[in-house]
Structures are given as C-alpha cells and as structure tokens.
PDB file of C-alpha atoms in Angstrom:
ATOM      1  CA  UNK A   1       0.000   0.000   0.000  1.00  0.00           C
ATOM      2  CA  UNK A   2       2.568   2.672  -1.317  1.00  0.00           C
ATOM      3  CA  UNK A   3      -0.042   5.414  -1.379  1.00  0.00           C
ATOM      4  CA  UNK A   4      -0.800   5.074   2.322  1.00  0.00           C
ATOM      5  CA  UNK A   5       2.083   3.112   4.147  1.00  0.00           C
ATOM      6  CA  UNK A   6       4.847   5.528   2.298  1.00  0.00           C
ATOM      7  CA  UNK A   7       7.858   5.808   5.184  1.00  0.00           C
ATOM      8  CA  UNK A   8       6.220   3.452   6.966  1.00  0.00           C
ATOM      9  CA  UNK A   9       7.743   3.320  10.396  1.00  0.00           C
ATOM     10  CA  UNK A  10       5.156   1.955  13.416  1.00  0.00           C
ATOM     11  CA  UNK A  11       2.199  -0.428  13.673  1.00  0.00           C
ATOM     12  CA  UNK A  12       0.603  -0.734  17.012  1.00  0.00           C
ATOM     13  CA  UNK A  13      -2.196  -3.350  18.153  1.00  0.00           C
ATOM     14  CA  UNK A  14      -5.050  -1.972  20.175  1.00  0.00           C
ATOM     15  CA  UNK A  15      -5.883  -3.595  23.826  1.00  0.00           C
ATOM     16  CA  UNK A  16      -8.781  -5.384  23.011  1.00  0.00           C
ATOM     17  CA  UNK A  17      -6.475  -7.087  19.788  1.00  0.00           C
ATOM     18  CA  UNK A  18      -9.212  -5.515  17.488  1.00  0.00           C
ATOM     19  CA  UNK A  19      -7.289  -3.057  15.745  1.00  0.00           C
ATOM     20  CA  UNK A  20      -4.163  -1.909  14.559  1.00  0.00           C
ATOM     21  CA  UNK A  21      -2.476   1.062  13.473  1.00  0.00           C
ATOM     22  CA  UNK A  22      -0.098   2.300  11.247  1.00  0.00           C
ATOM     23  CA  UNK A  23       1.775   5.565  10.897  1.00  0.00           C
ATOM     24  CA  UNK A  24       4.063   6.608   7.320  1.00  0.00           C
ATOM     25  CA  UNK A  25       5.963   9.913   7.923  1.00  0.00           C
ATOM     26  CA  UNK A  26       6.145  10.266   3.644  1.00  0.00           C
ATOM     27  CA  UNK A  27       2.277   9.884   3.177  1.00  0.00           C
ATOM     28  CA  UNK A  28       1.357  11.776   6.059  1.00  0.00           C
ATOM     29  CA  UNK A  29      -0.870   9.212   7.167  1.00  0.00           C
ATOM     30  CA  UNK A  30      -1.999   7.177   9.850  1.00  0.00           C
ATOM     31  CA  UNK A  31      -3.891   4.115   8.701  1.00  0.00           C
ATOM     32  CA  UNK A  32      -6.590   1.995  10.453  1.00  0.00           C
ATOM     33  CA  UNK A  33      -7.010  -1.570  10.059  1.00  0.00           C
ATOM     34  CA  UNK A  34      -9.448  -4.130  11.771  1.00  0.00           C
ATOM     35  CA  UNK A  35      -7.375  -6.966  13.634  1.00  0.00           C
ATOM     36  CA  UNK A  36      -8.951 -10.761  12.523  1.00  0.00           C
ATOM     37  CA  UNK A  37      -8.729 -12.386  16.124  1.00  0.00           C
ATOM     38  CA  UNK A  38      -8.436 -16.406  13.959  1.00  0.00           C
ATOM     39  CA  UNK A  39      -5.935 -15.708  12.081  1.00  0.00           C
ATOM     40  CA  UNK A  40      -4.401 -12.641  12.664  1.00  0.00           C
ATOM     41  CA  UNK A  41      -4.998 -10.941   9.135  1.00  0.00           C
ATOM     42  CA  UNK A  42      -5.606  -7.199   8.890  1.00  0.00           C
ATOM     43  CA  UNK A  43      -8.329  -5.220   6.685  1.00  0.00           C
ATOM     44  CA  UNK A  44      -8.168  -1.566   6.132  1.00  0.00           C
ATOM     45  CA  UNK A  45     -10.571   0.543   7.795  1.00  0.00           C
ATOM     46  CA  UNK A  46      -9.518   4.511   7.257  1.00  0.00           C
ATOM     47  CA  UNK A  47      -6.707   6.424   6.628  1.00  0.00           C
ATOM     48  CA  UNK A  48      -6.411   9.737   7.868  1.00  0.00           C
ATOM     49  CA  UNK A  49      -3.879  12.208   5.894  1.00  0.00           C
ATOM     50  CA  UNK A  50      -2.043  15.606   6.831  1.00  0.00           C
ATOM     51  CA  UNK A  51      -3.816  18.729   5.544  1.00  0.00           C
ATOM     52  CA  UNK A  52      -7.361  15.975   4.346  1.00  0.00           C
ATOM     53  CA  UNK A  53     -11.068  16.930   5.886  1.00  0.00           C
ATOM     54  CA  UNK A  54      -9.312  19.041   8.394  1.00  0.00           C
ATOM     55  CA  UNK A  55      -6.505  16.424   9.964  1.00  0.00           C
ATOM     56  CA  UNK A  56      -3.303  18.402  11.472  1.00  0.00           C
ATOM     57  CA  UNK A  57      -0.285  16.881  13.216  1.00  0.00           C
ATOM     58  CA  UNK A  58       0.632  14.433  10.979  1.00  0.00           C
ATOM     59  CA  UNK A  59       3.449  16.176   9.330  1.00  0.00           C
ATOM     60  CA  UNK A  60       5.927  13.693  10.153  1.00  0.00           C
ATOM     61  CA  UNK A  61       4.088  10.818  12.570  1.00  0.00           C
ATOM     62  CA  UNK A  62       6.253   8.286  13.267  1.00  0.00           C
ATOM     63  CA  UNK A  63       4.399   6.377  16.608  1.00  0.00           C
ATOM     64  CA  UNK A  64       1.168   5.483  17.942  1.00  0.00           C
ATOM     65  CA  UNK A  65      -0.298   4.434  21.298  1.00  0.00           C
ATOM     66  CA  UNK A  66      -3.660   3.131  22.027  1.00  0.00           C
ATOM     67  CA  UNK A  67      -5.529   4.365  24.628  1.00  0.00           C
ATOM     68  CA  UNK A  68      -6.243   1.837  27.880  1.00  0.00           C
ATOM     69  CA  UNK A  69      -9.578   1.073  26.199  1.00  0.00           C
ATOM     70  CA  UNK A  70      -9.461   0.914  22.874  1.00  0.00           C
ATOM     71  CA  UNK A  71     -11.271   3.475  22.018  1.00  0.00           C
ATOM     72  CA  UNK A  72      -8.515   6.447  21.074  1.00  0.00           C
ATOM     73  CA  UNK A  73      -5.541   6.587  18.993  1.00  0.00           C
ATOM     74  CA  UNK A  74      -2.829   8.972  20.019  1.00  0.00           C
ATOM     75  CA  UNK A  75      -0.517  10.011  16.686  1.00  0.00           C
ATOM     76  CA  UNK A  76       3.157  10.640  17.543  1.00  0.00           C
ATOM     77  CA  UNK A  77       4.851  13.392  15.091  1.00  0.00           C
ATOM     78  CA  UNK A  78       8.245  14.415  15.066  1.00  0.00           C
ATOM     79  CA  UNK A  79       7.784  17.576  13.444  1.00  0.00           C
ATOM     80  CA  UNK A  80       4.523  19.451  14.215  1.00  0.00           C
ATOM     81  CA  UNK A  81       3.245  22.823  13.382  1.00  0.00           C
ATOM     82  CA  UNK A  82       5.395  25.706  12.487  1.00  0.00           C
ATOM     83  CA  UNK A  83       9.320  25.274  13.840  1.00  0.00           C
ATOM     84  CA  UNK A  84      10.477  25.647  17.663  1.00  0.00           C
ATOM     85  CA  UNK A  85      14.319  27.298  18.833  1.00  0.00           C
ATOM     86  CA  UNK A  86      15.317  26.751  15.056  1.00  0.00           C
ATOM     87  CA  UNK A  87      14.557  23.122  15.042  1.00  0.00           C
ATOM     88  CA  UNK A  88      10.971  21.045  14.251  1.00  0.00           C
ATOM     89  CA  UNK A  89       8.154  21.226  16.230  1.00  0.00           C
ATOM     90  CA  UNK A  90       6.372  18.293  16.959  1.00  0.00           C
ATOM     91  CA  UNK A  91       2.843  16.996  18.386  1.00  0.00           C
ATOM     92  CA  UNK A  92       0.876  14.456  19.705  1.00  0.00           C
ATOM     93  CA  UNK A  93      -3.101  14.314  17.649  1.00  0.00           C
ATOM     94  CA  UNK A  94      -5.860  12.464  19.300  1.00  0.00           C
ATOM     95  CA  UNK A  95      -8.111  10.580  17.132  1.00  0.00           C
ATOM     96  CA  UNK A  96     -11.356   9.030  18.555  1.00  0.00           C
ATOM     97  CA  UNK A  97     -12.606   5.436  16.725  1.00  0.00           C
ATOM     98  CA  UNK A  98     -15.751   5.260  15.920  1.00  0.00           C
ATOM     99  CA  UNK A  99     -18.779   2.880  15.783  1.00  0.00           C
ATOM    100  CA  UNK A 100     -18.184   2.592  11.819  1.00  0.00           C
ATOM    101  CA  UNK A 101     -14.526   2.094  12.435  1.00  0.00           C
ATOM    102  CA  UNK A 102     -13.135   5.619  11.263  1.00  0.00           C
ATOM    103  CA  UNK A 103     -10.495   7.840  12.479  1.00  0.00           C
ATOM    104  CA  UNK A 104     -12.162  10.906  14.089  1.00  0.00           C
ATOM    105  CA  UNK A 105      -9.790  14.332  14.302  1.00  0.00           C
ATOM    106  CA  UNK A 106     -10.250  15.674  17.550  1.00  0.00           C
ATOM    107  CA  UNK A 107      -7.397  18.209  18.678  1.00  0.00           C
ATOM    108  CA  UNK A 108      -3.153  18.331  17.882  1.00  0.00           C
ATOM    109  CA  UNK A 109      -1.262  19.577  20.960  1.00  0.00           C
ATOM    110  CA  UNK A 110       1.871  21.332  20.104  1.00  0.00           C
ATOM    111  CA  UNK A 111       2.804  21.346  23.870  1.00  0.00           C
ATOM    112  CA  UNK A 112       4.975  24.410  25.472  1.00  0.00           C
ATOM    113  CA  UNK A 113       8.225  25.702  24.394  1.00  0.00           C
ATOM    114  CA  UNK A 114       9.315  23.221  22.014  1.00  0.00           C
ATOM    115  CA  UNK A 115       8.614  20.609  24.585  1.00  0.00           C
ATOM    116  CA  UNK A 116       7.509  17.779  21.482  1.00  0.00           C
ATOM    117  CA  UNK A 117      10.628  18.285  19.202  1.00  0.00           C
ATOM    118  CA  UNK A 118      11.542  15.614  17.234  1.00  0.00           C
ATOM    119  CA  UNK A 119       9.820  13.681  19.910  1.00  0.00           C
ATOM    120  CA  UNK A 120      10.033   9.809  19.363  1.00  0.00           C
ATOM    121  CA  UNK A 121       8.868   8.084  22.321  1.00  0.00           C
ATOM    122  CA  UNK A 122       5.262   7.715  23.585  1.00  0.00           C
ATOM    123  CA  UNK A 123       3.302   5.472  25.946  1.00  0.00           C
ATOM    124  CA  UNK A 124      -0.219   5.604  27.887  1.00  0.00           C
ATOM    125  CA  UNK A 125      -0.462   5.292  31.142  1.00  0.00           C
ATOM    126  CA  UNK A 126      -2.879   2.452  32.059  1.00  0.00           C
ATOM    127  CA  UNK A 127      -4.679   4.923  34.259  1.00  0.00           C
ATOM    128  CA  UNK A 128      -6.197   6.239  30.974  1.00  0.00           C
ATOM    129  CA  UNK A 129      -4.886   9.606  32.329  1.00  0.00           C
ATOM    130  CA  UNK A 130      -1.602  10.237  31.147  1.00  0.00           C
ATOM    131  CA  UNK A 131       0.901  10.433  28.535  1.00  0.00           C
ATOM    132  CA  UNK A 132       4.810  10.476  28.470  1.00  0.00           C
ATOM    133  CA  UNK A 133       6.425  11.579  25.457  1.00  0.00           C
ATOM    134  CA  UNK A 134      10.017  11.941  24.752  1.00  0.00           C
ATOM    135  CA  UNK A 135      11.240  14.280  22.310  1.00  0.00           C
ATOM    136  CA  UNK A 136      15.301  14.082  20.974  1.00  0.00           C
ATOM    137  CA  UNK A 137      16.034  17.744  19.999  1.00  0.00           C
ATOM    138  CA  UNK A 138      14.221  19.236  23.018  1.00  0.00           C
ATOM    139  CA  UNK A 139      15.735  16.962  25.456  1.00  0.00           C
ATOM    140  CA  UNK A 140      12.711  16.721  27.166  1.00  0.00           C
ATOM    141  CA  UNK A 141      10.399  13.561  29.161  1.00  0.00           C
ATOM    142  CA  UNK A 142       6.941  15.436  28.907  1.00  0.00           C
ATOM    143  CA  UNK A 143       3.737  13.990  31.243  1.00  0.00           C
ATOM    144  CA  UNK A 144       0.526  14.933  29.595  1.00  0.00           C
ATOM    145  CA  UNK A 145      -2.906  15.090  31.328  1.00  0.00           C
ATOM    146  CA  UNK A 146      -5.349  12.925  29.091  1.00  0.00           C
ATOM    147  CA  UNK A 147      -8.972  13.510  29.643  1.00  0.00           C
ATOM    148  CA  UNK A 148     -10.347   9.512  29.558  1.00  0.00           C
ATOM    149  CA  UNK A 149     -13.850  10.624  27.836  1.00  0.00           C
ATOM    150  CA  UNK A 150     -13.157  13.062  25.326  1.00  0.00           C
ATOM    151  CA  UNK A 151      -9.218  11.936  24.298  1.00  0.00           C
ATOM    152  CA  UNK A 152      -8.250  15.097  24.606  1.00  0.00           C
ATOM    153  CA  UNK A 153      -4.800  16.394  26.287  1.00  0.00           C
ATOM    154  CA  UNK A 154      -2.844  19.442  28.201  1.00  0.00           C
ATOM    155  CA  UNK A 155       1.043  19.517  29.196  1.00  0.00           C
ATOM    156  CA  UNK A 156       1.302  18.527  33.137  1.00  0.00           C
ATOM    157  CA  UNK A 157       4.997  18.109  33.621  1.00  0.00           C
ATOM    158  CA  UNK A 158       7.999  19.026  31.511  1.00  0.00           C
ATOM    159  CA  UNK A 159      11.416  17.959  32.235  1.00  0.00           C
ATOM    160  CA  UNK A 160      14.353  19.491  30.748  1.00  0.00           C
ATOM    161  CA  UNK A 161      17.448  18.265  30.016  1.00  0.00           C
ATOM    162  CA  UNK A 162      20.100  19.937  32.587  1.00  0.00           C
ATOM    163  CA  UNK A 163      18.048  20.842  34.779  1.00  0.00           C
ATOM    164  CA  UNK A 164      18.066  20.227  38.363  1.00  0.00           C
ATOM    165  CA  UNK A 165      19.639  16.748  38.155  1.00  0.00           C
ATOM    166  CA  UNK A 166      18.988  15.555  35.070  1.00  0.00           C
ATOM    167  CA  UNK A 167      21.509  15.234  33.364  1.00  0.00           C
ATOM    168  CA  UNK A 168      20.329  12.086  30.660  1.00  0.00           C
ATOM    169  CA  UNK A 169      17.650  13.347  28.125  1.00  0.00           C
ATOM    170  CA  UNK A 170      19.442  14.934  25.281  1.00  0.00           C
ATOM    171  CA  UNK A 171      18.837  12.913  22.267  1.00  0.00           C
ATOM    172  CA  UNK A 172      15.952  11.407  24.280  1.00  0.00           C
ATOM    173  CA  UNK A 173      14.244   8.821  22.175  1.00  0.00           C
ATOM    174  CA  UNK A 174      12.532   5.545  23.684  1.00  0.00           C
ATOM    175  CA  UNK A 175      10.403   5.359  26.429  1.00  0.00           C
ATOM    176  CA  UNK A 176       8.750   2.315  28.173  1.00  0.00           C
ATOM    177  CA  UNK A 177       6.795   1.894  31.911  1.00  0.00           C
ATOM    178  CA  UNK A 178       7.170  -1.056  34.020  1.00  0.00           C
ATOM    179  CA  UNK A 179       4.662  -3.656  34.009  1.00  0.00           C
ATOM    180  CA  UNK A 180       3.151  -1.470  37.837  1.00  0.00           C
ATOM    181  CA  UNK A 181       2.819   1.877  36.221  1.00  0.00           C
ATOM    182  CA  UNK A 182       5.013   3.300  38.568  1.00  0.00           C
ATOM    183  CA  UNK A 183       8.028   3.881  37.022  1.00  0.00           C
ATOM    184  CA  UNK A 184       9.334   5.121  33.583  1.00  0.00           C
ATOM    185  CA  UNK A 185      12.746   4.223  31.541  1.00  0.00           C
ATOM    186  CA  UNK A 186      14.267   6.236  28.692  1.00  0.00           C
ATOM    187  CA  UNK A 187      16.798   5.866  26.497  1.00  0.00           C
ATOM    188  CA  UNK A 188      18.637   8.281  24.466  1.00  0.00           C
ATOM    189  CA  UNK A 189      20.872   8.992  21.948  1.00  0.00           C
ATOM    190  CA  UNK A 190      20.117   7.521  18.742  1.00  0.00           C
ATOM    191  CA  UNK A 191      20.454  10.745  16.476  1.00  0.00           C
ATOM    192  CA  UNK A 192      22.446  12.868  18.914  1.00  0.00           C
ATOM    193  CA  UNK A 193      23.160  14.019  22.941  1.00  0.00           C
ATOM    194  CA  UNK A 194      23.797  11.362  25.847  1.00  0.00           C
ATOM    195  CA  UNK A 195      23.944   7.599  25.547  1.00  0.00           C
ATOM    196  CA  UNK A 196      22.408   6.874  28.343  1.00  0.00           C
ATOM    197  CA  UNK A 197      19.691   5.273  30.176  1.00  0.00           C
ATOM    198  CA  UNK A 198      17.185   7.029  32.600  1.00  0.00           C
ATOM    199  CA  UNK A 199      15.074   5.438  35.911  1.00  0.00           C
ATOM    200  CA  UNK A 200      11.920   8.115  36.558  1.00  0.00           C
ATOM    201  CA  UNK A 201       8.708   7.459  39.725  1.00  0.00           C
ATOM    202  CA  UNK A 202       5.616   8.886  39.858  1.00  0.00           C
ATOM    203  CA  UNK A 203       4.891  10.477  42.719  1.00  0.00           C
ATOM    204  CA  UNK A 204       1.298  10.637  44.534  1.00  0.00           C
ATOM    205  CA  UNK A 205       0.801  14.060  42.349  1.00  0.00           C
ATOM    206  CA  UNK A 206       1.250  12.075  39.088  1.00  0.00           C
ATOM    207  CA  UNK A 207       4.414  13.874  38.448  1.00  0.00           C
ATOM    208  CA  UNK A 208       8.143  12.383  37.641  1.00  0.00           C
ATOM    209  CA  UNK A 209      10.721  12.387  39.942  1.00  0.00           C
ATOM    210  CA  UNK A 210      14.216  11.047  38.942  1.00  0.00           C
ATOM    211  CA  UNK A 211      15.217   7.968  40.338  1.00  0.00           C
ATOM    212  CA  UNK A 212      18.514   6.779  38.644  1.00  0.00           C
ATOM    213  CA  UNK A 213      20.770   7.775  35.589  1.00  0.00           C
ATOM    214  CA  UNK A 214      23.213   4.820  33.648  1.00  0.00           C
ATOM    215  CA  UNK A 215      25.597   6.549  31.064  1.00  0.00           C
ATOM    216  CA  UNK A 216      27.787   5.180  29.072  1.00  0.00           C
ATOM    217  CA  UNK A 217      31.509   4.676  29.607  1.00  0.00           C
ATOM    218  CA  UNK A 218      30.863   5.791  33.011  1.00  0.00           C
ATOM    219  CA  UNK A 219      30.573   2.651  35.140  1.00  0.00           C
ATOM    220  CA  UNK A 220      29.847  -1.161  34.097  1.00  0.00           C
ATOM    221  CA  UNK A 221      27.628   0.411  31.081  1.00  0.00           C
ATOM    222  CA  UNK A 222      29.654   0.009  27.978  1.00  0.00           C
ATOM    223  CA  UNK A 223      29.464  -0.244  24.819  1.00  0.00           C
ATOM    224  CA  UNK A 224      26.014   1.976  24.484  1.00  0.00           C
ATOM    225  CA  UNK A 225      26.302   4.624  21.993  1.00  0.00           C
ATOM    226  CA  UNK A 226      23.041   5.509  19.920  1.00  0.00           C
ATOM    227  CA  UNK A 227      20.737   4.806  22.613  1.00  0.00           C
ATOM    228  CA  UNK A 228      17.315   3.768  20.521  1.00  0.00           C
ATOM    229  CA  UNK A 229      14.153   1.396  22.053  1.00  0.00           C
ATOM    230  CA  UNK A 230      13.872   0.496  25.940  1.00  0.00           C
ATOM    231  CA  UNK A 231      11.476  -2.083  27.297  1.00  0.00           C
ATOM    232  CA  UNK A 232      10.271  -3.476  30.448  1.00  0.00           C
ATOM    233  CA  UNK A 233       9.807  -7.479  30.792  1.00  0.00           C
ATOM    234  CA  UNK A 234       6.454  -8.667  31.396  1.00  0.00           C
ATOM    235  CA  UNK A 235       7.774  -9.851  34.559  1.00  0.00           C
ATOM    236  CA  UNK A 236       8.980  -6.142  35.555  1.00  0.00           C
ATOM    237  CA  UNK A 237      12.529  -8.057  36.992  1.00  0.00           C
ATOM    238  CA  UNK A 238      14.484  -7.120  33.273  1.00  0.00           C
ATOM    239  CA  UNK A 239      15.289  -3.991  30.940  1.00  0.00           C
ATOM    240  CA  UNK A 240      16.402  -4.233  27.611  1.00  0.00           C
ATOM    241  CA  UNK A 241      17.757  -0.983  25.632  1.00  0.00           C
ATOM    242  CA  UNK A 242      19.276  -1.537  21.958  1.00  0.00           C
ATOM    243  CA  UNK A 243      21.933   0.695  20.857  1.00  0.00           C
ATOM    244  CA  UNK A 244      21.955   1.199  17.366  1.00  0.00           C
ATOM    245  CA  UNK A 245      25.127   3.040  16.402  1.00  0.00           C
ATOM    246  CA  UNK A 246      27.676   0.640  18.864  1.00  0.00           C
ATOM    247  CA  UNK A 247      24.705  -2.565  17.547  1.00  0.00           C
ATOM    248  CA  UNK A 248      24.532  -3.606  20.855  1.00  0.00           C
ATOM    249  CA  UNK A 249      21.691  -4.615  23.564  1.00  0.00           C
ATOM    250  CA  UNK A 250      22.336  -3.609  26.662  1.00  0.00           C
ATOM    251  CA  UNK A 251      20.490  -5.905  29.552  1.00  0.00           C
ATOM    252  CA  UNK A 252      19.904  -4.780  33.344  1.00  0.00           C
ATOM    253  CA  UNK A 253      18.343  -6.517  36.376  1.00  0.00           C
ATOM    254  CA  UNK A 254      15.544  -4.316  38.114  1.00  0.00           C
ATOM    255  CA  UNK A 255      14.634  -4.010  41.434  1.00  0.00           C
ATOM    256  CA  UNK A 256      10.843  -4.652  41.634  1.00  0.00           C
ATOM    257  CA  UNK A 257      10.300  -2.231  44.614  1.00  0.00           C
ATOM    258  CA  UNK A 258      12.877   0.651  43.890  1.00  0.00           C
ATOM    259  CA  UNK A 259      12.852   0.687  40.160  1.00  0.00           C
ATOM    260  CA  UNK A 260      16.306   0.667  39.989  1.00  0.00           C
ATOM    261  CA  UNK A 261      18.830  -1.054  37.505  1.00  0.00           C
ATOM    262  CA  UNK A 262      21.801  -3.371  37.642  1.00  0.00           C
ATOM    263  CA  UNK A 263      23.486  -3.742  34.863  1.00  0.00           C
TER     264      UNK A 263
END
C-alpha cells in the first residue's frame, strides 16, 4: 500500500487485539485496520492524511499508542506545526474510533516551548490519564494530562534536560513503563546528545521524579552509543535498551520495589 504506508515506520495493536495502526511519515498518514482475532490478518478501515477533511499533526508521525480502552488513537509526530528554537516542532493528535470504524480528528497539541521536538517516544499510562512523550532535539520527558472521555490532552509536567539533576535526556528517544505503572525508563541517543539510560517514579501528584541515571563509559555500562528502544519485561525483573550506532543490547536486572537497575 505505497499510497498510504509511504515511510512506513510503526504499527501498534489496540488492547482489546481488534485493531491496529499504522503511521508513514512520507504519506502523512496514519492508517486503520481491523485486527482478525483467527488468524491474525488485517483489513483496512480509514486512513487519515495531513492537511485531508481538516486532519493536522501528521506532518511527520512516526508512533502510535492506544488508549487503555481501545477506544482512542494517540498520533506521535516528530515535526509538528510551524518550527520551535530553530529546530521542528512536533505533536501528539488524538483521534477518537468510531462505531463505523473511522479515524475521528479531535485536537493536535503542540505542547509548550518546544517541549515535542523531534519527539520519538510515547506510551499511555494504564490509568487512561496520562501520557509520556520523549522528544530528541528538546531533550525533554513530557507527562501529559489525558482527559479519559473526550481523548483530549494538556502539558502537566515538563522535564528538561540539565536541569536540576537531570543530566540524561538529550537525544531522548525511547520510552517504556514497568509492568506497575510506577516507574518510567528512557533511552537516548540515537540521532544525537547522551547515551544513556534514565530510571523516573511517579509520585502521589502524578508527576516524575528522577530515580537513577546509567551513562555510558561511566561505570559497568559500555558499549552503548546511539541509545534507541527500551522495554520493560512482562515480569517487571528485566530492561532491555538496543543501541543502534555501537549494535549492541544492553540488559539490566531491576529491582521490583525501587525501580532501579543493575546492569
């Protein structure tokens, strides 16, 4: 599917294993498919398109997360509206699905100051409430307040890159939550800025804290350079981060109760 799947770069399987989603940073598009639950087979539903029957924020999507219930579709773009501090400005669009199984537009958020650029990593929290994104140029691990009816979203937390002490989130790119919800793990440095790996907690606010920062060369952690995708074990006990410019995976042990990694 040229036309629609040009630059293809992310398909995503909805909660319920009904759906699936695609995004193409060429076409502009994020498509829609219905998910056969016998054999596993995928039929086109809708595809949405940059600039089409009023869609925005799909300038340059690149990754999608399902909401907790199925029912929304949040679109990932690395480059978004207009142009932040001389580099792109990206978004996160909401899409509602509905009963005829179509993509409804409902809002792009642009963020705050360039918090979204280049951003590359997004995840929902199972609380249907919030959303962390991590952008690369910005430097930035952004928590987003989702409202759990309407799909709709406003900036609740943004932290920065050297600030305080956080010293781990340039180039930020991959982000993952343990298998509790409580903590979140980035990587960074695929494109540019720290190889490194990040331990975050949510606090009884719903806002980050930092927990724990792994860099490379700079203890047992070698070998990591180009930090790109981070996940959590089913289990919660293991991380896994890939590094694609040093082609390397990088494992850690995790303590269950303090988040914390051994490498």
């Amino acid at each position: 599917d040229a036309d629609n799947l040009n630059g293809s770069t992310a398909v995503r399987l909805s909660p319920n294993g009904q759906y699936a989603v695609a995004t193409a940073f060429r076409s502009k598009t994020a498509v829609l498919y219905q998910r056969d639950a016998t054999d596993g087979t995928l039929t086109r539903l809708d595809v949405v398109q940059n600039g089409i029957d009023g869609v925005e924020g799909l300038q340059w999507p690149i990754e999608a997360a399902f909401s907790p219930d199925s029912r929304f579709v949040h679109i990932m773009a690395s480059g978004g509206p207009g142009r932040a501090h001389g580099t792109r400005a990206g978004c996160v669009t909401a899409f509602h699905i509905s009963d005829k199984g179509k993509l409804d537009f409902i809002e792009t958020n642009s963020g705050q100051d360039g918090c979204f650029s280049n951003a590359r990593g997004i995840v929902v929290h199972p609380d249907e409430k919030t959303i962390v994104v991590t952008s690369s140029d910005a430097g930035t691990l952004v928590v987003m307040d989702r409202d759990d009816t309407t799909g709709r979203t406003t900036v609740r937390q943004v932290i920065r890159d050297e600030q305080g002490e956080v010293h781990t989130l340039s180039g930020a790119f991959s982000v993952a939550l343990s298998p509790d919800a409580q903590f979140v793990y980035t990587s960074a440095g695929r494109f540019q800025g720290d190889n490194a790996i990040g331990v975050y907690k949510f606090d009884k606010t719903g806002k980050l804290a930092l927990v724990q920062e792994i860099v490379n060369d700079e203890g047992e952690l070698v070998n990591f350079v180009g930090g790109n995708e981070i996940t959590v074990s089913p289990d919660g006990r293991n991380v896994y981060a890939v590094a694609s410019l040093s082609e390397s995976l990088a494992c850690f042990a995790r303590d269950l109760k303090t988040g914390k990694l051994r490498f």
